[in-house]
Structures are given as C-alpha cells and as structure tokens.
mmCIF file of C-alpha atoms in Angstrom:
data_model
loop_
_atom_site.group_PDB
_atom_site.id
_atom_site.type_symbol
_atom_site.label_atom_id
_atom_site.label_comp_id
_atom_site.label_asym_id
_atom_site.label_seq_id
_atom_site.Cartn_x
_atom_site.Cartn_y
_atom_site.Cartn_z
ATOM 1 C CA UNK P 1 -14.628 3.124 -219.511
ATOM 2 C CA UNK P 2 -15.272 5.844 -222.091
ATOM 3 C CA UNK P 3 -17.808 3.556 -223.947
ATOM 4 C CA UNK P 4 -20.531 1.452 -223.675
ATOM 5 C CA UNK P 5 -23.453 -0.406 -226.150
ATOM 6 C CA UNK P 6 -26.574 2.040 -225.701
ATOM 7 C CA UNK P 7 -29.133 0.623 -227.821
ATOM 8 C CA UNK P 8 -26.429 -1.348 -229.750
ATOM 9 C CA UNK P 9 -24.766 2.020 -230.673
ATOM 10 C CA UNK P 10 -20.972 2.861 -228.764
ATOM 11 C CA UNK P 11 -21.717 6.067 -227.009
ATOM 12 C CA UNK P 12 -19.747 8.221 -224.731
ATOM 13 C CA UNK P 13 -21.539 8.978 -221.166
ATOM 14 C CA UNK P 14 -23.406 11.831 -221.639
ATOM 15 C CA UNK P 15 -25.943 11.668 -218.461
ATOM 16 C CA UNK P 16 -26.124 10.420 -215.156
ATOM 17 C CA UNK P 17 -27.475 7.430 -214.964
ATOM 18 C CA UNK P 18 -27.456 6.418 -218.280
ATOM 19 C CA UNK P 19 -27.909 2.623 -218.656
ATOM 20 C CA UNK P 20 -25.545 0.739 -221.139
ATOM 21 C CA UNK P 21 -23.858 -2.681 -221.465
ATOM 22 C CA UNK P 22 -19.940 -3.288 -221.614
ATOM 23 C CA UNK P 23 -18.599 -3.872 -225.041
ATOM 24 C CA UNK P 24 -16.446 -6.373 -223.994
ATOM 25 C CA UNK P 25 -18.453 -7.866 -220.899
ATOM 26 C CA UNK P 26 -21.765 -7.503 -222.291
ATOM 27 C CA UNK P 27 -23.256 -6.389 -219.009
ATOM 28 C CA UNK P 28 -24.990 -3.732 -217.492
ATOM 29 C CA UNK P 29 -22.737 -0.209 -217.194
ATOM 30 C CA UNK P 30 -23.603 3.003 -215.882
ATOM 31 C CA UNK P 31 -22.681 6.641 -216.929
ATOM 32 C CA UNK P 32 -20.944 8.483 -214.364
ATOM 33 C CA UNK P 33 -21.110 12.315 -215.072
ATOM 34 C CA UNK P 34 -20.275 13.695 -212.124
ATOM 35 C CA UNK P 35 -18.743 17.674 -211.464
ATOM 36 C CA UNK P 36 -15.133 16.404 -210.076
ATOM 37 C CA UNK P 37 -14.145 13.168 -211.888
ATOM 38 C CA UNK P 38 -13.934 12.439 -215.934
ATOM 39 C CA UNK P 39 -17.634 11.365 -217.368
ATOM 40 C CA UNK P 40 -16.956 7.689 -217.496
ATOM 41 C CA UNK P 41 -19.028 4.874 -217.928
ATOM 42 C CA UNK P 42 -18.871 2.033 -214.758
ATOM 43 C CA UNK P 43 -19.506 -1.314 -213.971
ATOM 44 C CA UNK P 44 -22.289 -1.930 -211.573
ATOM 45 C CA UNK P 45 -20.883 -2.676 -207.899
ATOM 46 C CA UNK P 46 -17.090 -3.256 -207.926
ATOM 47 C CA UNK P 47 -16.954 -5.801 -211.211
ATOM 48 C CA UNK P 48 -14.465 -5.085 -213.664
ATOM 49 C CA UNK P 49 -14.108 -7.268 -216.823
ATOM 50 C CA UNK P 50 -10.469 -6.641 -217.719
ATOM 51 C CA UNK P 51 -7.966 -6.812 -214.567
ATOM 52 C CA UNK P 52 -5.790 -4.592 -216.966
ATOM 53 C CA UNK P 53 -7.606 -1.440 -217.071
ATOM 54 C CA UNK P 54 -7.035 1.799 -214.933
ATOM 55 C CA UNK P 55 -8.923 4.495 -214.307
ATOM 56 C CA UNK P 56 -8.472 7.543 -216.923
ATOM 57 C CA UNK P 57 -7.226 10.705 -216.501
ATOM 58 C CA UNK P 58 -6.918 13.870 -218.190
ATOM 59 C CA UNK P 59 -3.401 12.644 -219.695
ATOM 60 C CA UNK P 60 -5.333 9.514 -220.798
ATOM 61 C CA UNK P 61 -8.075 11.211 -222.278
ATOM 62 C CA UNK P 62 -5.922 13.994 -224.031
ATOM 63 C CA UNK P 63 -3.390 11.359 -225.307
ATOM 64 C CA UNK P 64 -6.772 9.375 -226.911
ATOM 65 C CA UNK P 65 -7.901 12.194 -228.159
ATOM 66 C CA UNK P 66 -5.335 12.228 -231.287
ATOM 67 C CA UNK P 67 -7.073 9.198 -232.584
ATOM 68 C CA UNK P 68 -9.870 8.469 -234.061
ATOM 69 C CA UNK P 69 -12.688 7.430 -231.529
ATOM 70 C CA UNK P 70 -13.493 3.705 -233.174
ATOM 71 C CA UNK P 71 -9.275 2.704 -232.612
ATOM 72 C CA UNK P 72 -10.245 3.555 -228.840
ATOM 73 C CA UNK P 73 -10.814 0.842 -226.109
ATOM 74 C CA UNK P 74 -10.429 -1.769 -228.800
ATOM 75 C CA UNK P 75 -10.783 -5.509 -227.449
ATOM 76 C CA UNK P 76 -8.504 -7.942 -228.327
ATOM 77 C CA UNK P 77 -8.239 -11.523 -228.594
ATOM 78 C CA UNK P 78 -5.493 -14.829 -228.209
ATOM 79 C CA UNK P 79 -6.190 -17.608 -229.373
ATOM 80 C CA UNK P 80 -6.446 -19.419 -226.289
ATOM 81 C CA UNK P 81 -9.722 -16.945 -225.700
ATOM 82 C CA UNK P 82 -8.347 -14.527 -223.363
ATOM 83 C CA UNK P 83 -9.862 -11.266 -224.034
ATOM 84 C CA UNK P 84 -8.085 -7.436 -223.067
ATOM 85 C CA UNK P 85 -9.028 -3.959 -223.826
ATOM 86 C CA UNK P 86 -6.347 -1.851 -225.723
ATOM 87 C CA UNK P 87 -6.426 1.645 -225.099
ATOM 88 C CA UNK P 88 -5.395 2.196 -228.898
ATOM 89 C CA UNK P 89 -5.221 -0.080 -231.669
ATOM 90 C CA UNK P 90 -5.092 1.171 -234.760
ATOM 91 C CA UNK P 91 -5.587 0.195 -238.318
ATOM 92 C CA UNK P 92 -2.226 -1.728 -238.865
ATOM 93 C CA UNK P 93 -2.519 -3.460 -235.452
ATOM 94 C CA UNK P 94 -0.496 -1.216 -233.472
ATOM 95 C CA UNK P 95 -1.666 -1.378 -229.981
ATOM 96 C CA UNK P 96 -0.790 1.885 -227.142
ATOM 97 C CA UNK P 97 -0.842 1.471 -224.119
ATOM 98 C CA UNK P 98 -0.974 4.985 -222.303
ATOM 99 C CA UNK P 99 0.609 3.825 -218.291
ATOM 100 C CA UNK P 100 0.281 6.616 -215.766
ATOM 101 C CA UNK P 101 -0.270 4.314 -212.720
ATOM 102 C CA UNK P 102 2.021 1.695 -210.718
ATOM 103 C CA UNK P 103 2.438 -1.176 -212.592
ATOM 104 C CA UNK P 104 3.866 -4.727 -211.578
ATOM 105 C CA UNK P 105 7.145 -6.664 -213.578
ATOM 106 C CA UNK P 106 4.807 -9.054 -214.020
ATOM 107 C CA UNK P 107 1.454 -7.182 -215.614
ATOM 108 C CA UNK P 108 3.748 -5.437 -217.885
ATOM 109 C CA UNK P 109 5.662 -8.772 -219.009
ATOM 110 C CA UNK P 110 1.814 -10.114 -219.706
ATOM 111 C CA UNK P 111 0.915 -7.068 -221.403
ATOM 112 C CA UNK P 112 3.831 -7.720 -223.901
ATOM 113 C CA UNK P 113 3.516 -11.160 -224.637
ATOM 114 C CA UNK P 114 -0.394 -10.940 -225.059
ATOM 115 C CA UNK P 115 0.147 -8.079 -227.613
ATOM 116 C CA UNK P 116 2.121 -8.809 -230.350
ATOM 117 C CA UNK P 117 2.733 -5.431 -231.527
ATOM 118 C CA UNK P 118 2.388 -2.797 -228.636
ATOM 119 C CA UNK P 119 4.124 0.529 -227.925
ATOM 120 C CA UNK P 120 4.055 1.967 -224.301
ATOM 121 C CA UNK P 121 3.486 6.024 -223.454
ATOM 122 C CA UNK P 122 4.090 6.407 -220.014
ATOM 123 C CA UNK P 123 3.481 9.635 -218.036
ATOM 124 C CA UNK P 124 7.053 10.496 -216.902
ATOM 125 C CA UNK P 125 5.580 13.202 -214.113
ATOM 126 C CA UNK P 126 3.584 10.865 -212.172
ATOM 127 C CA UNK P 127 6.583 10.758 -209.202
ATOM 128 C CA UNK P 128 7.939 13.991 -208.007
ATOM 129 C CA UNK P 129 11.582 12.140 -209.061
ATOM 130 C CA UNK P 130 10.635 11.644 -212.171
ATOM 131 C CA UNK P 131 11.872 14.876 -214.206
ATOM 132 C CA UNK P 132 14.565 15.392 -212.360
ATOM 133 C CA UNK P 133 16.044 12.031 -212.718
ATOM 134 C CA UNK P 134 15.668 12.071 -216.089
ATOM 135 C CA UNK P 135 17.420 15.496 -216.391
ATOM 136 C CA UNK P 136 20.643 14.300 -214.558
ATOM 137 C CA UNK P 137 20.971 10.784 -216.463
ATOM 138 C CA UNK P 138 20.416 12.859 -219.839
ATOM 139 C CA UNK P 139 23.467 14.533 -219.035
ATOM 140 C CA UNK P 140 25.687 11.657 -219.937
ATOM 141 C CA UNK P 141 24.192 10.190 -222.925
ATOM 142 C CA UNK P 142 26.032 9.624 -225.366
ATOM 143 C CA UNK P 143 25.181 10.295 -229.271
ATOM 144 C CA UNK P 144 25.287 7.434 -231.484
ATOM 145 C CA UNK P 145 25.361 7.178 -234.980
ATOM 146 C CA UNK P 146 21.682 8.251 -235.784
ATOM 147 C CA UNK P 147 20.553 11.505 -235.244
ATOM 148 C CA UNK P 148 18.385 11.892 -232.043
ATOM 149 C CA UNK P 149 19.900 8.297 -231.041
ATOM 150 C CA UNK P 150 21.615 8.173 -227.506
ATOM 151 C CA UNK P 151 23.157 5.481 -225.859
ATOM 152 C CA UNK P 152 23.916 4.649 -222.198
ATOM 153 C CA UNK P 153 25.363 2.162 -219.798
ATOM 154 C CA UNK P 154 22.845 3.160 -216.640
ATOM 155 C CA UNK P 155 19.472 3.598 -218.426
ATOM 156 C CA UNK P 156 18.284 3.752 -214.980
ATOM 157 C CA UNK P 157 19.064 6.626 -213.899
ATOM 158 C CA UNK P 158 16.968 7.905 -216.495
ATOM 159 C CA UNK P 159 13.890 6.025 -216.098
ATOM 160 C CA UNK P 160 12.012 4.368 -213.316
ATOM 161 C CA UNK P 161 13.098 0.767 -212.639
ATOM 162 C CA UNK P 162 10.135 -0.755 -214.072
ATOM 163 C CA UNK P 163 10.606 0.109 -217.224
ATOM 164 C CA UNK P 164 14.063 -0.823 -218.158
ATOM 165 C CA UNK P 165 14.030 -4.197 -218.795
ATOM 166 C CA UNK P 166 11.303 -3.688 -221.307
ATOM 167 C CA UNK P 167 10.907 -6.251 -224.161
ATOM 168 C CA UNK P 168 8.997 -3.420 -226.054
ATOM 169 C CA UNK P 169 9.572 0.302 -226.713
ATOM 170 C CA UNK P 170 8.876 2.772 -224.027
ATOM 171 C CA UNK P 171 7.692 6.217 -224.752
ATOM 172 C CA UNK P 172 8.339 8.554 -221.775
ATOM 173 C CA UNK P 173 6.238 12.004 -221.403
ATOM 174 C CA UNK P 174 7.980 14.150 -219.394
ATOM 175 C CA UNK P 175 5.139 16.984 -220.616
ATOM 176 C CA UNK P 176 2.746 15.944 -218.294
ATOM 177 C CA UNK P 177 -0.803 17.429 -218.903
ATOM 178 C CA UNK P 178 -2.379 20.855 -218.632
ATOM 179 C CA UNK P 179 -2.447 20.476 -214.664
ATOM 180 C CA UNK P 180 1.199 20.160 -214.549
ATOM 181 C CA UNK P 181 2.795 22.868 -215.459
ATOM 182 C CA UNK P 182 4.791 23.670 -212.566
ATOM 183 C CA UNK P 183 6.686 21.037 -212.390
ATOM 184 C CA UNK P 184 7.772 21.495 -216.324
ATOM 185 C CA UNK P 185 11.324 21.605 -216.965
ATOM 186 C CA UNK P 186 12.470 23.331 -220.040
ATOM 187 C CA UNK P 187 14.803 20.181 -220.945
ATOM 188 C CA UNK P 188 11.842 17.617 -220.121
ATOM 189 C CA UNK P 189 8.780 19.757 -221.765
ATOM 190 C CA UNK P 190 9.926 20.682 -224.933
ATOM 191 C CA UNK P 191 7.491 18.770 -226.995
ATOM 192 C CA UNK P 192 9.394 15.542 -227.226
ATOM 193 C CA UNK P 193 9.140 11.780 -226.317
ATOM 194 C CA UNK P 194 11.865 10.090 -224.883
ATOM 195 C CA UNK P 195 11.873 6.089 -226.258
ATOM 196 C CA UNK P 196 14.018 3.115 -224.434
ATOM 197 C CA UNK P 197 13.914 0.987 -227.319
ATOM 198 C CA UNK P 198 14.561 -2.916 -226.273
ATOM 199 C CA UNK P 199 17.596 -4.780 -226.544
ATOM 200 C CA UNK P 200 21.175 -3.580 -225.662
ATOM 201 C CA UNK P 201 24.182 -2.840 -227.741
ATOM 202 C CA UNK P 202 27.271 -3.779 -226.397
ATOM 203 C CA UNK P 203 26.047 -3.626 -222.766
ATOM 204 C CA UNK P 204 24.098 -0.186 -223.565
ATOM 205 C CA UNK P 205 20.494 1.030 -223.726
ATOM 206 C CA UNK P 206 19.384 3.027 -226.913
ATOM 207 C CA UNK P 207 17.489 5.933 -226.405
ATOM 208 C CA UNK P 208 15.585 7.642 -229.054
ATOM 209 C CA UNK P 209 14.692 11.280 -229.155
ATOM 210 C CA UNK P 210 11.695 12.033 -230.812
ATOM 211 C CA UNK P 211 8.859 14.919 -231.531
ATOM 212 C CA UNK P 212 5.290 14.059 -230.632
ATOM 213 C CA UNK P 213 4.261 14.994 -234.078
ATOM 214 C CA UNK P 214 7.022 12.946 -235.574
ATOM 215 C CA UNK P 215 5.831 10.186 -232.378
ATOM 216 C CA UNK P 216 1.403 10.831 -233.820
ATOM 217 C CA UNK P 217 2.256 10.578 -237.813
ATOM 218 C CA UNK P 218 3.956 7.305 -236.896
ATOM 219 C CA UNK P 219 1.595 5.835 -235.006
ATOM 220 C CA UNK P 220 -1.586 6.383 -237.142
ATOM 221 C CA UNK P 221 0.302 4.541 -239.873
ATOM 222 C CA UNK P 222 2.511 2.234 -238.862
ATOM 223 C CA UNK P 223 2.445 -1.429 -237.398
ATOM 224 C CA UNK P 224 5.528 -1.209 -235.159
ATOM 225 C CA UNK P 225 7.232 2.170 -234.040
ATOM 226 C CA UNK P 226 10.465 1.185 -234.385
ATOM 227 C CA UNK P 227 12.063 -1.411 -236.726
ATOM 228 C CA UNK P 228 14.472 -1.987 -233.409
ATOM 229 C CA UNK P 229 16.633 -4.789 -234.970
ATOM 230 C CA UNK P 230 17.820 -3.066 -237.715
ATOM 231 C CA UNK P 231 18.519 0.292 -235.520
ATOM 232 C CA UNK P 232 20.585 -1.908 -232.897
ATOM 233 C CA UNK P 233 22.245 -3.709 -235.487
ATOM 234 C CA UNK P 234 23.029 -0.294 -237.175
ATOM 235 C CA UNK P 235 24.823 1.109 -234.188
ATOM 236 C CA UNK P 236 26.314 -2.276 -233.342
ATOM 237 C CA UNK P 237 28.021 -2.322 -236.931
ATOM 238 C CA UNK P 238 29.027 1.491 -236.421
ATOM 239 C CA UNK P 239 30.449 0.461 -233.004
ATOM 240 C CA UNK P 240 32.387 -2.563 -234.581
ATOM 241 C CA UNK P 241 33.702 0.051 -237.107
ATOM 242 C CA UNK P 242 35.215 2.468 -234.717
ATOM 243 C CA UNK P 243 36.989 -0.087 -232.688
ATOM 244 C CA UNK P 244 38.799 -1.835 -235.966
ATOM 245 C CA UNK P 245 39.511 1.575 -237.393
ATOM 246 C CA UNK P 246 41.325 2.540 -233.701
ATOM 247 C CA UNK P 247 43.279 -0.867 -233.929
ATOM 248 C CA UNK P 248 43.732 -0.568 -237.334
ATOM 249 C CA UNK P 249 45.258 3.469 -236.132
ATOM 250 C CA UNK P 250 46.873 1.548 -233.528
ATOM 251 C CA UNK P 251 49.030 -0.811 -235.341
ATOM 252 C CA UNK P 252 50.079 1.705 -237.965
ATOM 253 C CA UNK P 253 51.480 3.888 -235.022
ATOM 254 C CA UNK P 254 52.908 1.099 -233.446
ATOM 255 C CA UNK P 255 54.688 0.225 -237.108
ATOM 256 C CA UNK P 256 55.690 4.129 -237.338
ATOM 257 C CA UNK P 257 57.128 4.372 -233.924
ATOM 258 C CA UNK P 258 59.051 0.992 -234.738
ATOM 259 C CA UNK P 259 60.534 2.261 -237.926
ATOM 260 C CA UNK P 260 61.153 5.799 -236.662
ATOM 261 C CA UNK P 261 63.389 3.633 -233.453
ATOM 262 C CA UNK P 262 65.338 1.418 -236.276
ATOM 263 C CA UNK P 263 66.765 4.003 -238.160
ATOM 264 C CA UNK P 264 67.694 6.372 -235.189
ATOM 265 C CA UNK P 265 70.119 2.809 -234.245
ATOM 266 C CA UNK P 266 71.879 2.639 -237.499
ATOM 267 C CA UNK P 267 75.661 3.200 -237.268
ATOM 268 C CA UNK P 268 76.507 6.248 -239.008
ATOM 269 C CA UNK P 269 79.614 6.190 -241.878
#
C-alpha cells in the first residue's frame, strides 16, 4: 500500500517503522522503507484486506504518478457491501486498473463486473514473448475506417490469452519502465498504447492505436475511455457499406457483360 491513516491524515511511508492504520481495513499498518524494495506501507503478519491487490512496482508507481495523489488507492463499494481498492478512480468514476502480474479468467471477470466503469493498463513486457508477439500479429492488421483503428481476426497473436476475451478495454504498454530498456522495440516503444476494445465486428477484434498523452488527457476527464458501441457500430456500418457497394459493382458488371454478349449474337443485315 502507498497509504495509510497516520493520525487520521493519508500519508505516504516516510520511515521505518512508522505505525498507521489501513484506510480501508482500519487496522494497524507498517511503513516499509527499506534500500531494495519501493517504500510501502504493510499489513502486520501476512493479512491483506483486499484479495485484489498486488504488490507495486516501479511501472505501478510511475503510471500513478500522472494523477493526482487523492484519485489513488480509492476504495470502492457494491451494494451488497463488498469493498475493493482501485488503483485509480478519478473524478467522473473512471476506475484503472494498472495489471503487471498473472492474473486468473476469473479475478479479471470479477474485477469487471464489480466496477462498472473500469479501463485496464497492462504492462505488455512482463513475458519475454510479449513484444515480440505483438510485433508479428501487428503485421497483419488491418486499417479500418477510423484513423488509428485496426481490425483483426486472431487478436491473439497480439496479446496474451488472458486478455482477449475482455468485456472491458485493454490498454497494452509495450514501453515498459525505465529498467527496461533493452528489451524496447522501436515499433512497441514509441510512446503509444495499444487498446483491445470489447466486442467483435463481424468475427474481428478492434484495436485502437493511441498516444499516452492522447491515453492521460482522456482519462483525467472522462467517465469511460471509449464510447465502444458507437465505434463498433461505426465500422460495422462501414463494413455493411463496402460489401453492398461490391454487389451493387457486381451486378452492374454482370448486366454489362450480359449486354456486351447480346449484341455480339445479333444477325448482321
């Protein structure tokens, strides 16, 4: 945890030692400030109050960094009483959820249903694979009618597994942190995010292109990063468009070829 109650006030760990009570928990927490891991705060013995949560790392904490400190390890409700920490939520109710670790089908599937609106960032160098999967799947996408929109019929050879039946939108780092620069790509570390957005379009993944800047501006403001219903339905119409205009191409070279055939057969006088 980066924060815990000290005296009532949300503090960062500044000092070993340092007593403090979980904000979400309400017991006791102690600052970790160690010389080899991230200053964190911990729960005494092995007790952890949200099953959710992973331990940070420098991706984490530079990824949290863009926002403002009291959007940070935000604790949500249902209405049923269960309780989870977001790792962003910010002022429109747009939760993040920054993944580096393994994750289960299931976790992720609770993850989504408990938060209504929720965007994933997911550290695409975490398996040595990673990058260059991504960079030989990326060579068959195929642009749709958006700019920076891409479609394919195998988003999995892009992305892990895990991730492609997602029911919200996935935002894949393939810029890894400030430890991992050699295994940067020029393709996969040129400041962009790479989003699966949810749903399919006539038996193909969308995949949006998209700037970290353009991805930060959105998500201070906005409750949902994509409006994904109206982009699918956008290509989908496109798509439908295409295909009458080729039968519609179709039949008038069919009609063409049938006229040019009758009047080679007429008897010449």
């Amino acid at each position: 945890m980066r924060y815990a109650l000290v005296n009532g006030e949300r503090q960062e760990a500044t000092q070993s030692k340092l007593r403090g009570s979980c904000p979400s928990c309400e017991q006791e927490v102690v600052a970790k400030c160690g010389p080899l891991k991230i200053w964190h705060w911990a729960h005494k013995g092995k007790r952890n109050c949200d099953p959710w949560w992973e331990p940070e790392t420098p991706w984490h904490r530079a990824w949290k960094d863009h926002f403002p400190a009291e959007w940070r390890e935000a604790i949500q409700w249902s209405t049923s009483g269960e309780k989870h920490i977001a790792d962003v939520r910010n002022a429109a109710g747009l939760v993040i959820e920054f993944q580096r670790s393994a994750i289960s089908p299931l976790e992720r599937m609770a993850r989504e249903a408990f938060y209504e609106h929720l965007i994933w960032v997911v550290d695409g160098t975490r398996l040595k694979n990673d990058i260059p999967r991504f960079e030989r799947g990326a060579k068959d996408l195929r642009g749709a009618i958006r700019s920076g929109y891409f479609m394919t019929r195998l988003p999995e050879e892009c992305f892990p597994q895990t991730w492609i039946a997602c029911s919200k939108p996935v935002f894949f780092d393939f810029g890894g942190h400030d430890g991992d620069h050699d295994r940067r790509s020029p393709m996969a570390s040129g400041g962009n995010l790479w989003c699966l957005l949810p749903g399919r379009v006539d038996g193909n993944a969308v995949i949006a292109r998209m700037s970290k800047t353009q991805f930060l501006e959105g998500a201070h403001q906005f409750a949902q990063a994509f409006p994904n219903h109206s982009i699918l339905e956008e290509i989908a119409a496109d798509i439908t468009a295409r295909r009458e205009a080729e039968r519609q191409a179709q039949i008038e070279y069919a009609r063409r070829v049938r006229f040019f055939n009758a009047t080679r057969r007429r008897p010449r006088f």
